[in-house]
Coordinates of C-alpha atoms and ligand atoms in Angstrom, one line a residue:
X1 CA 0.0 0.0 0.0
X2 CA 1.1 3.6 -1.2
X3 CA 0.8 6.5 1.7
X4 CA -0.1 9.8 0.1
X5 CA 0.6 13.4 1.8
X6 CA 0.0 16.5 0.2
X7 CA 2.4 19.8 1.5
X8 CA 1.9 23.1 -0.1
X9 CA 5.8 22.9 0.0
X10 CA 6.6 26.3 0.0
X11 CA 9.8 26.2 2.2
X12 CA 8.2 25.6 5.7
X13 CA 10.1 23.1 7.5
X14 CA 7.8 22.8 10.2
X15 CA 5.0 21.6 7.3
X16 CA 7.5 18.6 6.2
X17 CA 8.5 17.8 10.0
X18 CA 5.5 17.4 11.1
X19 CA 4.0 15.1 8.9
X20 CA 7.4 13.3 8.8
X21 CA 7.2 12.7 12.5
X22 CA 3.8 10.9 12.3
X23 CA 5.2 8.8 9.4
X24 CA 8.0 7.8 11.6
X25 CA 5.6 7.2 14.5
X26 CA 3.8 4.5 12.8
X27 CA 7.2 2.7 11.1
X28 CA 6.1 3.5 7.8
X29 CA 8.9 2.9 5.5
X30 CA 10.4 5.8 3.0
X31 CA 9.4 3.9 -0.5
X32 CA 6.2 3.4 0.2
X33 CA 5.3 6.9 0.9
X34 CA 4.4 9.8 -2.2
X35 CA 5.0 13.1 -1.4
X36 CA 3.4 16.0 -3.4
X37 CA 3.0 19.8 -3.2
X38 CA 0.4 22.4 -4.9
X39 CA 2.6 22.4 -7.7
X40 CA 2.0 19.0 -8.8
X41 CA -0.2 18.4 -11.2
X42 CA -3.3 17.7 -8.8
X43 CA -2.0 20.0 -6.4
X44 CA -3.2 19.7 -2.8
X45 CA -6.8 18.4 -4.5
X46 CA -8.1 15.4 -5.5
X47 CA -5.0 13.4 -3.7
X48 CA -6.0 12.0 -0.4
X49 CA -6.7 8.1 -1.1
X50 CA -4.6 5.7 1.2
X51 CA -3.5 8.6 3.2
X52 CA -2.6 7.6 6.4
X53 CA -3.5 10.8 9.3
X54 CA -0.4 11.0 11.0
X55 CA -0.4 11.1 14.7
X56 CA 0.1 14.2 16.7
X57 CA 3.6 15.3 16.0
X58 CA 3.9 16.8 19.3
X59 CA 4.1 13.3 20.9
X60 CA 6.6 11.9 18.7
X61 CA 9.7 12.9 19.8
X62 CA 12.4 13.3 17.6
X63 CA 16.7 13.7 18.0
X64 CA 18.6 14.5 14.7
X65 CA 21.4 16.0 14.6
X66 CA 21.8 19.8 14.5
X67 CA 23.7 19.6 10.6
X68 CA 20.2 17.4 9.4
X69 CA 17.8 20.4 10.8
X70 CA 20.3 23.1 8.7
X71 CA 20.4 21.1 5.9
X72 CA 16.7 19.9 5.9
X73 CA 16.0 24.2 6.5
X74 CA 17.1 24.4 3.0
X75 CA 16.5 21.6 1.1
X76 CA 12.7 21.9 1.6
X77 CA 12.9 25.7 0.0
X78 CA 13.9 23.7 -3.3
X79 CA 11.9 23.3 -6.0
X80 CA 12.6 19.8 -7.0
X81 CA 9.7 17.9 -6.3
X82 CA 11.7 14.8 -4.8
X83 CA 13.1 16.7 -1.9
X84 CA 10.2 15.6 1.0
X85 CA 11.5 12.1 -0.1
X86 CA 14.7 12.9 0.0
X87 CA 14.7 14.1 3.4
X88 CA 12.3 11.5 5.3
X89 CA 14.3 8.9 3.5
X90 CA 17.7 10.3 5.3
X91 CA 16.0 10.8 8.7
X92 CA 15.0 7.5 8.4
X93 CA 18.3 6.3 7.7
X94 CA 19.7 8.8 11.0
X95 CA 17.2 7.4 13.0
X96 CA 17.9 3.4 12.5
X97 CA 21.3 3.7 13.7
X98 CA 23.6 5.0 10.8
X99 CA 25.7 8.3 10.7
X100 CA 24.5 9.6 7.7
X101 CA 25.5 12.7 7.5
X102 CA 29.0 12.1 8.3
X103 CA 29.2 10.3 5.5
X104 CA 29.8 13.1 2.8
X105 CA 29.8 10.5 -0.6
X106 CA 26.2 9.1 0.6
X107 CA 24.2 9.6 -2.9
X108 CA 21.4 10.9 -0.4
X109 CA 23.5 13.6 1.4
X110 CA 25.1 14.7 -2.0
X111 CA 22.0 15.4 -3.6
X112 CA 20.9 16.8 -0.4
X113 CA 23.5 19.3 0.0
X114 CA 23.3 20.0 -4.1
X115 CA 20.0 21.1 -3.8
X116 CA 21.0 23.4 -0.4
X117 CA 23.7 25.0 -2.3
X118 CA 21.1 25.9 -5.3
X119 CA 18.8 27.5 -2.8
X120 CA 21.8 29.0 -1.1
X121 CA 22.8 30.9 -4.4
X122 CA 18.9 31.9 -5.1
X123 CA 19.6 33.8 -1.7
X124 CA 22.2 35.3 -2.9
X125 CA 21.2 36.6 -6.3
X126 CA 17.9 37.4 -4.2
X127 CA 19.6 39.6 -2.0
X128 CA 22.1 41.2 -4.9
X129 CA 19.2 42.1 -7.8
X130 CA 16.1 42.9 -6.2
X131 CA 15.5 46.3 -7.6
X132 CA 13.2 48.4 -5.5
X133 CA 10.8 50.9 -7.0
X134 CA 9.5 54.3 -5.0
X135 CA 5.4 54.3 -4.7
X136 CA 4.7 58.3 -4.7
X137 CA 2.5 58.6 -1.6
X138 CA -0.9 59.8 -1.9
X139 CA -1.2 63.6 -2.3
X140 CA -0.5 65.6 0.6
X141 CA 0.3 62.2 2.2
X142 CA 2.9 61.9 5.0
X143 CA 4.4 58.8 6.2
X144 CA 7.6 56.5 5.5
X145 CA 8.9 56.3 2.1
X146 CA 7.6 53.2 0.0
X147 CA 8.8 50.4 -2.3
X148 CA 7.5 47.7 -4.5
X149 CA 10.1 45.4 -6.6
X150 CA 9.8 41.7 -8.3
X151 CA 11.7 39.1 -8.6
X152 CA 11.9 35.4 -10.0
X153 CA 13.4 33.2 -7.7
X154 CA 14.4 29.8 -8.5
X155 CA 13.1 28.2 -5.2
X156 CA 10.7 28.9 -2.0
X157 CA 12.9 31.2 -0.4
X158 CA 11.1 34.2 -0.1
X159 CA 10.1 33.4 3.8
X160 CA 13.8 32.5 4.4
X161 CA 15.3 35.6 3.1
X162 CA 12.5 37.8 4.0
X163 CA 14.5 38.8 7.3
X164 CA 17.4 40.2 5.5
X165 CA 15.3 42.8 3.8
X166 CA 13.5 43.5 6.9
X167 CA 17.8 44.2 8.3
X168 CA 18.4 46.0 5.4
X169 CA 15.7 48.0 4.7
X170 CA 14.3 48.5 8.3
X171 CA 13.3 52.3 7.7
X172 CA 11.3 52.0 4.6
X173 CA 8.1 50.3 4.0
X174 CA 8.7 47.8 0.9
X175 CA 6.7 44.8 -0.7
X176 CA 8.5 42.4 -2.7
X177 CA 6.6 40.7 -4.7
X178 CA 7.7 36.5 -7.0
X179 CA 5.7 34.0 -8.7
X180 CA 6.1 31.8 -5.6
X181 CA 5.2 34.0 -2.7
X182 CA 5.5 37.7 -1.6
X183 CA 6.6 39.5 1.7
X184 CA 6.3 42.9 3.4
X185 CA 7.5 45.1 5.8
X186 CA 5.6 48.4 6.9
X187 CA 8.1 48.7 10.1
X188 CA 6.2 46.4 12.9
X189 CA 5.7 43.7 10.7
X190 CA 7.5 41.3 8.4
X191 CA 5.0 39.6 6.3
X192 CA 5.1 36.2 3.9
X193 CA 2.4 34.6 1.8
X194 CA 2.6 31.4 -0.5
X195 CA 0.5 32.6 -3.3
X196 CA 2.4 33.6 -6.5
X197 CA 2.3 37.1 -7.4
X198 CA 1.1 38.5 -11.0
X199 CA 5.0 40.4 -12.4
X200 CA 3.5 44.0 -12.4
X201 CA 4.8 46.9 -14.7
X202 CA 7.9 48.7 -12.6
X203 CA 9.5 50.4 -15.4
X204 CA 10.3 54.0 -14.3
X205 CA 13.2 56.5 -14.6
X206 CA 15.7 55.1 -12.0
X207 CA 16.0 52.6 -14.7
X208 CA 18.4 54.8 -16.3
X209 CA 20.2 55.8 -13.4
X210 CA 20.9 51.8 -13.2
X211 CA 21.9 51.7 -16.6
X212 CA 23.8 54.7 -15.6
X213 CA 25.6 53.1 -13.3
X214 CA 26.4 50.0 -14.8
X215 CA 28.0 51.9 -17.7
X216 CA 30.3 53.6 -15.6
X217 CA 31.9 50.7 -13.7
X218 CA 31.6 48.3 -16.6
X219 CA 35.2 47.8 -17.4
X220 CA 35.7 46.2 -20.5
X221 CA 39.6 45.1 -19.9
X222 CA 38.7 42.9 -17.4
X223 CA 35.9 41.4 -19.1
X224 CA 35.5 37.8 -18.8
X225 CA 32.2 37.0 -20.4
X226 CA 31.9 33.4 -18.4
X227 CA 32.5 35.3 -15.4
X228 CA 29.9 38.0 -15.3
X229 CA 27.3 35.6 -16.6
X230 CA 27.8 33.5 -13.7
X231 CA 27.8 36.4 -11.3
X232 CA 24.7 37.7 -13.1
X233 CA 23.1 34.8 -14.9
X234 CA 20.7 35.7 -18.1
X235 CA 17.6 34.5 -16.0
X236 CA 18.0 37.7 -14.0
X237 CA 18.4 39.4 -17.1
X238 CA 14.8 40.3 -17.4
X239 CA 14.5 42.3 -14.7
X240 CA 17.1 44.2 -13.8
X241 CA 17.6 47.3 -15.9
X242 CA 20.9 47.4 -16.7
X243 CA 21.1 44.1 -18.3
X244 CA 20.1 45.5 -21.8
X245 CA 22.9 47.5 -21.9
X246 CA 25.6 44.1 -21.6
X247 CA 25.4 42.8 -25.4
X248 CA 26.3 46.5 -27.0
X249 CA 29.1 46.5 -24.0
X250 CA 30.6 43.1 -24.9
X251 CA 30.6 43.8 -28.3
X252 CA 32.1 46.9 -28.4
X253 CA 34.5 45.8 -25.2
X254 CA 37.6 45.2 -27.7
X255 CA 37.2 49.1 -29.4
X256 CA 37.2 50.2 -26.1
X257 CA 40.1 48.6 -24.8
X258 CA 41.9 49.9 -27.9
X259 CA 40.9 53.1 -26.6
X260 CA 41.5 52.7 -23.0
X261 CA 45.0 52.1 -24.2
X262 CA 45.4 54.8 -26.0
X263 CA 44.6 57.2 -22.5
X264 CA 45.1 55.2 -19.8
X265 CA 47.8 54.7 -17.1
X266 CA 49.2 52.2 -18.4
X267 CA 52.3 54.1 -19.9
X268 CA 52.6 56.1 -17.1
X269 CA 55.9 57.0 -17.2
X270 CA 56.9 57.9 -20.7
X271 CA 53.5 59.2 -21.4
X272 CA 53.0 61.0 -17.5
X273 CA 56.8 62.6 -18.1
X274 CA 56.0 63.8 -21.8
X275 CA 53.6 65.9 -20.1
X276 CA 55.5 66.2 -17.0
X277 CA 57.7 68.3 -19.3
X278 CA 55.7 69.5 -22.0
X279 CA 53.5 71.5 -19.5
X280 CA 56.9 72.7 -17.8
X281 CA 58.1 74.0 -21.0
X282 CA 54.5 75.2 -22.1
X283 CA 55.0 79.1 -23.3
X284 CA 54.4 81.3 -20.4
X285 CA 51.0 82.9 -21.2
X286 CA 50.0 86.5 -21.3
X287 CA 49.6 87.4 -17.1
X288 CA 46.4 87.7 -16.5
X289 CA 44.6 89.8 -14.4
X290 CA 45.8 90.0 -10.8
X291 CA 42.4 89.1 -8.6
X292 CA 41.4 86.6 -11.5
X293 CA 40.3 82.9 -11.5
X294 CA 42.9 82.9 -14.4
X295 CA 45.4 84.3 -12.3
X296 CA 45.0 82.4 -9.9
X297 CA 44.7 79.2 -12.1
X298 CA 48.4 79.9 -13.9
X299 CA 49.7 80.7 -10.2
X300 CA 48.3 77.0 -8.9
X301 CA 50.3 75.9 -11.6
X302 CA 53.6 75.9 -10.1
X303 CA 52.5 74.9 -6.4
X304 CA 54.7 73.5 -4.0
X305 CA 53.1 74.0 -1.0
X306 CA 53.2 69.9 -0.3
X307 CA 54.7 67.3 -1.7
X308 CA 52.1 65.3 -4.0
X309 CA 53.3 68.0 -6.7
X310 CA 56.4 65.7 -7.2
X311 CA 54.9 62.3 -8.7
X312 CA 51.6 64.6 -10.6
X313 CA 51.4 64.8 -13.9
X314 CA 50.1 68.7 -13.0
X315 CA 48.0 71.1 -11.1
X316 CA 44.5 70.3 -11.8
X317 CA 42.3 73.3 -11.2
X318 CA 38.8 74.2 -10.5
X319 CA 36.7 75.0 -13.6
X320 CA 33.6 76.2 -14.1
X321 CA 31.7 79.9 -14.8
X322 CA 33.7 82.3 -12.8
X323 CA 30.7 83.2 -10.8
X324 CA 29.0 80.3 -10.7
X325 CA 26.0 80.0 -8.4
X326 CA 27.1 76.6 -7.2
X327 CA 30.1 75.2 -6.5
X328 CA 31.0 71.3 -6.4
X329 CA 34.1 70.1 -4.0
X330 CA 35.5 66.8 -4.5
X331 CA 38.5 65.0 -2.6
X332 CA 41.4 65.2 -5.1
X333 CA 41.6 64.2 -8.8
X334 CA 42.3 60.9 -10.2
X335 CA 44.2 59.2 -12.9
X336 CA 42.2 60.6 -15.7
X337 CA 42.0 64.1 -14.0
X338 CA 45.5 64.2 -13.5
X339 CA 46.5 63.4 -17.5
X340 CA 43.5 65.3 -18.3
X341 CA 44.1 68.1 -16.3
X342 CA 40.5 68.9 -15.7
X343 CA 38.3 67.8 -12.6
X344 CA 35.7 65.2 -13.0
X345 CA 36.5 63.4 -16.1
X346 CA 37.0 60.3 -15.1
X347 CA 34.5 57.4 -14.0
X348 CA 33.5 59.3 -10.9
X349 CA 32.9 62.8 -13.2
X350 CA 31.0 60.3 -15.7
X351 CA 28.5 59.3 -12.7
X352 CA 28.7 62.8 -11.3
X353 CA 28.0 63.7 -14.8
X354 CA 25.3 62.0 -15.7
X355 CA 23.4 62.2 -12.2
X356 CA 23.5 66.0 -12.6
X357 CA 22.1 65.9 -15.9
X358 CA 19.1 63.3 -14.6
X359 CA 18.3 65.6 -12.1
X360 CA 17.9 68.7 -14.4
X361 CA 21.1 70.1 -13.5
X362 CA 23.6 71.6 -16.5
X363 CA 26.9 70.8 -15.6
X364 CA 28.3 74.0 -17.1
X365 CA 26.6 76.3 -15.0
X366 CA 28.9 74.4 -11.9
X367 CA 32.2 75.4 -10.5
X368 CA 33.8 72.1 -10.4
X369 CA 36.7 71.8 -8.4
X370 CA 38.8 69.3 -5.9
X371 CA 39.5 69.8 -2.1
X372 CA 43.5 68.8 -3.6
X373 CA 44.7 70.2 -6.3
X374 CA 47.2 67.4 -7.5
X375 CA 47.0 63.8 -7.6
X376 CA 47.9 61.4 -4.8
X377 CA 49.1 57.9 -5.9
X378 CA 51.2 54.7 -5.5
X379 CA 52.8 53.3 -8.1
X380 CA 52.0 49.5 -8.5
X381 CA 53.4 48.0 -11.2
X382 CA 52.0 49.9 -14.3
X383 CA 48.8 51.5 -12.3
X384 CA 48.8 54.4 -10.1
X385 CA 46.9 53.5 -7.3
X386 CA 44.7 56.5 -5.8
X387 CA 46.0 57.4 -2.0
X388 CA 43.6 59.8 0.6
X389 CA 45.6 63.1 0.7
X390 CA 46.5 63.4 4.6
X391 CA 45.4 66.6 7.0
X392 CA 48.2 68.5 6.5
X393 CA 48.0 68.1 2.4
X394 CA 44.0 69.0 2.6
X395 CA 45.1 72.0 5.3
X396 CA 48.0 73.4 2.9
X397 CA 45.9 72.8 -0.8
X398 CA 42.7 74.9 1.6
X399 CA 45.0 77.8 0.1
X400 CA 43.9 77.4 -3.0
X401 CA 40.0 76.4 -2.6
X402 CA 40.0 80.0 0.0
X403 CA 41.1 81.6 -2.8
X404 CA 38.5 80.2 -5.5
X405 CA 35.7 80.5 -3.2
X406 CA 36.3 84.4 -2.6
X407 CA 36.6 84.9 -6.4
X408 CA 34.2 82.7 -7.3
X409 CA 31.2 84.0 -4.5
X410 CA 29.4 80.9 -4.7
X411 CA 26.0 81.0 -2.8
X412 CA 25.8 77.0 -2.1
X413 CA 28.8 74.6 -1.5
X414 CA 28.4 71.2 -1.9
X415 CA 31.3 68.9 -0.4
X416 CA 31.1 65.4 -2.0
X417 CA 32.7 63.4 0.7
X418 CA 34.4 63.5 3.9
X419 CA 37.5 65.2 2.4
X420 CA 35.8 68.1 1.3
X421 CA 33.6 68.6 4.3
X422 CA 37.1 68.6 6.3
X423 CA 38.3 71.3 4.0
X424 CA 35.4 73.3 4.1
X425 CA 35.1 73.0 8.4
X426 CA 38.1 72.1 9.1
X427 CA 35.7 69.7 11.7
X428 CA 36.3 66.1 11.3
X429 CA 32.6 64.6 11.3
X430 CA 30.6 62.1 10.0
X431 CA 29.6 62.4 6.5
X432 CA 25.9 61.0 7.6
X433 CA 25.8 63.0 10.3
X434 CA 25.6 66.6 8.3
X435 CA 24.5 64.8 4.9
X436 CA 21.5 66.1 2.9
X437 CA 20.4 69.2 4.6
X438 CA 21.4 72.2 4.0
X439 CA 24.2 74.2 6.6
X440 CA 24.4 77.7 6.7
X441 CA 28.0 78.7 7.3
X442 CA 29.8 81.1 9.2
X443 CA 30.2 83.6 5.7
X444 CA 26.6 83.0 4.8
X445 CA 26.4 80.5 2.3
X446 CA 25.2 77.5 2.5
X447 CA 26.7 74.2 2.7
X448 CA 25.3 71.1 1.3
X449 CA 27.0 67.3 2.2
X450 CA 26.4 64.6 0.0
X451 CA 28.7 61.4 -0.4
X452 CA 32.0 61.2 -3.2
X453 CA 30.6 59.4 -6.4
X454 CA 34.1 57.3 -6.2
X455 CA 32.6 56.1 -3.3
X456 CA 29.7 55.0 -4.5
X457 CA 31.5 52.8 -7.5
X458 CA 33.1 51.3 -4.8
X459 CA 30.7 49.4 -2.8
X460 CA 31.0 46.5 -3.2
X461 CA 27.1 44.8 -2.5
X462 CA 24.6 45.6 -5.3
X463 CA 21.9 45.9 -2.6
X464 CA 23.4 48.7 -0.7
X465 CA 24.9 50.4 -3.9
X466 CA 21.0 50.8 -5.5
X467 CA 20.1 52.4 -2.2
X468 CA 23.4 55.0 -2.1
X469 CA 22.5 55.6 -5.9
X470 CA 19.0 56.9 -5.2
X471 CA 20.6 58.5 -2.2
X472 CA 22.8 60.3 -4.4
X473 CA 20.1 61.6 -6.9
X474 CA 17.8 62.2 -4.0
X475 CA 20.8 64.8 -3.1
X476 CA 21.1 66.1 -6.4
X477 CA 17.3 66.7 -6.7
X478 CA 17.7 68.8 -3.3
X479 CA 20.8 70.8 -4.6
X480 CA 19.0 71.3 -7.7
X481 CA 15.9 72.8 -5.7
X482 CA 18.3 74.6 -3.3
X483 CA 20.0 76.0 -6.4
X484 CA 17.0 77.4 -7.9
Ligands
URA1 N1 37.6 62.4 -7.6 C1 37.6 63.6 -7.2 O1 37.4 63.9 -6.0 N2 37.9 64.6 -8.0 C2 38.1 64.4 -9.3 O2 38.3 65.3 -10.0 C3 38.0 63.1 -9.8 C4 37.7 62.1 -8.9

């Protein structure tokens, strides 16, 4: 005689343990039981002959070892159909004497741990491209900030990774929404349902900022297609934004290699001394007018005041209107910067770039300039590795940015990252402590804090770099609004 049990198998261990218990209770053997789920063809209907009611679970008591409840946590978010099989045939097998899962080769424990690395890596990939979406609150509305996003997992996890949003997205209200299951979090509680979830239309115009941002860290002499497909496997493809930008970026990687070449670091020395020397020997220009940006600009050109003069390529100075309404302070300028002799022009200035220009604001009506005036690196091998400028380099180069900001009469500052807040205040605080509101300071402009955009190419988890994107533009927005 065949048993019969019907789950709804959607990742609850308790569910499976249960009915497993009674099983055991009454000796019934592992092969002659049939497991099924809502997803099989006659779901949780129409399937109930030969079923044997299980006794109550509470009285059966039950010792397995602690690695069989881990392992059994995840196996039964997979989406095999097998895996309730699977696991009462192993706890069986624990339970009449043998040490299954010390034995790694066991066909049983393989498969078993197969399927909880699959569901581990669904985690993962859950956790990396969920792409939330703002709601707009109602009109006149006020209340915490809301998000909707979707996402196809693989397997049953979404009650098993549910808690990490609810960690990492404590203050905002979000809903997350698959084809097998949804949760939510309003701030009190963390919600889960089983039932699938229709894919709703999310398209909006962060989508470009994502796009945005992938273009600018895409780096296409490291590309290893095998690579970033695994990382970011087609099937995610679909959702996430970005992706439609990767076939143009592949194809054109080689061209832009070839170009890369052509400007990068990768000759520094030749190439950095050419300049070295070129802009040494450059005919002295006509002086310009004492009390001038342009005087200033061709007296920065010859600074000494610290040492990182000695390995730069040259002085890179502030640019922009010369009475711009707003000026932008960075930290110091980069490999690009420093070849290019121009602020911002590297990947940070493309994502500074292009933010500005998503929130409405033109570029060229900025005063763009850098807390340092040269470049600080370490040589390593043929690359010139960025390095902080210390206290004293950010008090001595202050010289310089004094100078700009009296010529330049800016009515709002805005220090991208904790270098240029320290030149600005000489105060050493925390970036999120003074971040995103406006400051009035001591002269009567007023200050605005928002993080580096280097910074923001640099974090390393996708989750947390979508939120300190949309932090970014949210910043942008308010400078923008400020500026006007
Ligand atoms: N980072 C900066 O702070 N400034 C630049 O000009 C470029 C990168």
């Amino acid at each position: 005689m065949i048993y019969r049990y019907s789950l709804r198998g959607r990742g609850d261990l308790t569910e499976w343990r249960d009915a497993a218990r009674g099983f055991l209770a009454a000796g019934i053997l592992p092969n002659i039981i049939e497991w099924r789920t809502m997803d099989d063809a006659d779901g949780l209907f129409g399937f109930d002959d030969n079923r044997l009611p299980p006794p109550d679970p509470a009285h059966v008591p039950l010792s397995v070892p602690a690695s069989f409840v881990k392992l059994a946590g995840a196996v039964v978010c997979h989406s095999d159909p097998t895996r309730f099989a699977l696991l009462y045939r192993m706890l069986f097998r624990i339970l009449h004497g043998r040490h299954l899962m010390q034995v790694a080769t066991d066909p049983d424990v393989v498969a078993a741990q197969r399927m909880a690395k699959s569901v581990g890596r669904d985690y993962h990939k859950m956790t990396a491209f969920v792409r939330f979406k703002e709601l707009p609150l109602p009109e006149g509305a006020v209340g915490r900030r809301r998000f909707i996003s979707w996402f196809e997992p693989d397997h049953f996890i979404i009650a098993r990774v549910a808690p990490f949003f609810q960690r990492r997205f404590t203050d905002m209200d979000w809903l997350i929404l698959t084809p097998k299951g949804s949760a939510s979090w309003d701030g009190e509680t963390l919600r889960t349902t089983d039932d699938p979830a229709e894919k709703p239309d999310l398209r909006d115009e962060t989508d470009e900022l994502w796009r945005t941002y992938y273009s600018s860290i895409f780096n296409p002499a490291r590309l290893k297609v095998k690579m970033m497909t695994k990382e970011m496997p087609k099937k995610y493809w679909k959702n996430l934004p970005e992706a439609e930008l990767i076939p143009s970026l592949i194809a054109n990687a080689e061209a832009s290699v070839i170009e890369m070449g052509k400007k990068a670091a990768s000759e520094p020395l030749p190439f950095h001394h050419r300049i070295q020397e070129a802009a040494a020997n450059a005919p002295v220009p006509p002086r310009p007018a004492a009390g001038t940006l342009a005087a200033l600009k061709e007296e920065a050109r010859g600074c000494t005041r610290c040492d990182i003069y000695c390995r730069a390529t040259q002085t890179v100075f502030g640019e922009g209107p010369p009475d711009a309404k707003v000026m932008f302070v960075g930290e110091q300028p980069g490999d690009q910067e420093d070849l290019a002799g121009r602020p911002f022009v590297g990947p940070a200035g493309k994502l500074f770039s292009d933010t500005l220009a998503e929130v409405g604001i033109d570029r060229h009506s900025l005063f763009v300039t850098n807390a340092v005036k040269h470049f600080k690196y370490e040589p390593r091998g043929k690359r010139r590795i960025h390095q902080k400028p210390n206290m004293g380099e950010v008090r001595q180069c202050r010289w310089w940015l004094e100078q700009e900001i009296e010529l330049v009469k800016p009515k709002l500052i805005v220090a991208m990252g904790a270098t240029a807040l320290f030149s600005l205040t000489d105060m050493r605080q925390k970036l999120e402590d003074v971040r995103g509101e406006p400051i009035a300071m001591e002269d009567g402009r007023i200050m605005f804090v928002t993080a580096h955009p280097s910074y923001l190419l640099r974090i390393p988890d996708e989750g947390r770099k979508a939120e300190e994107l949309i932090r970014f533009r949210e910043d942008m927005n308010k400078i923008s609004r400020l500026a006007a």
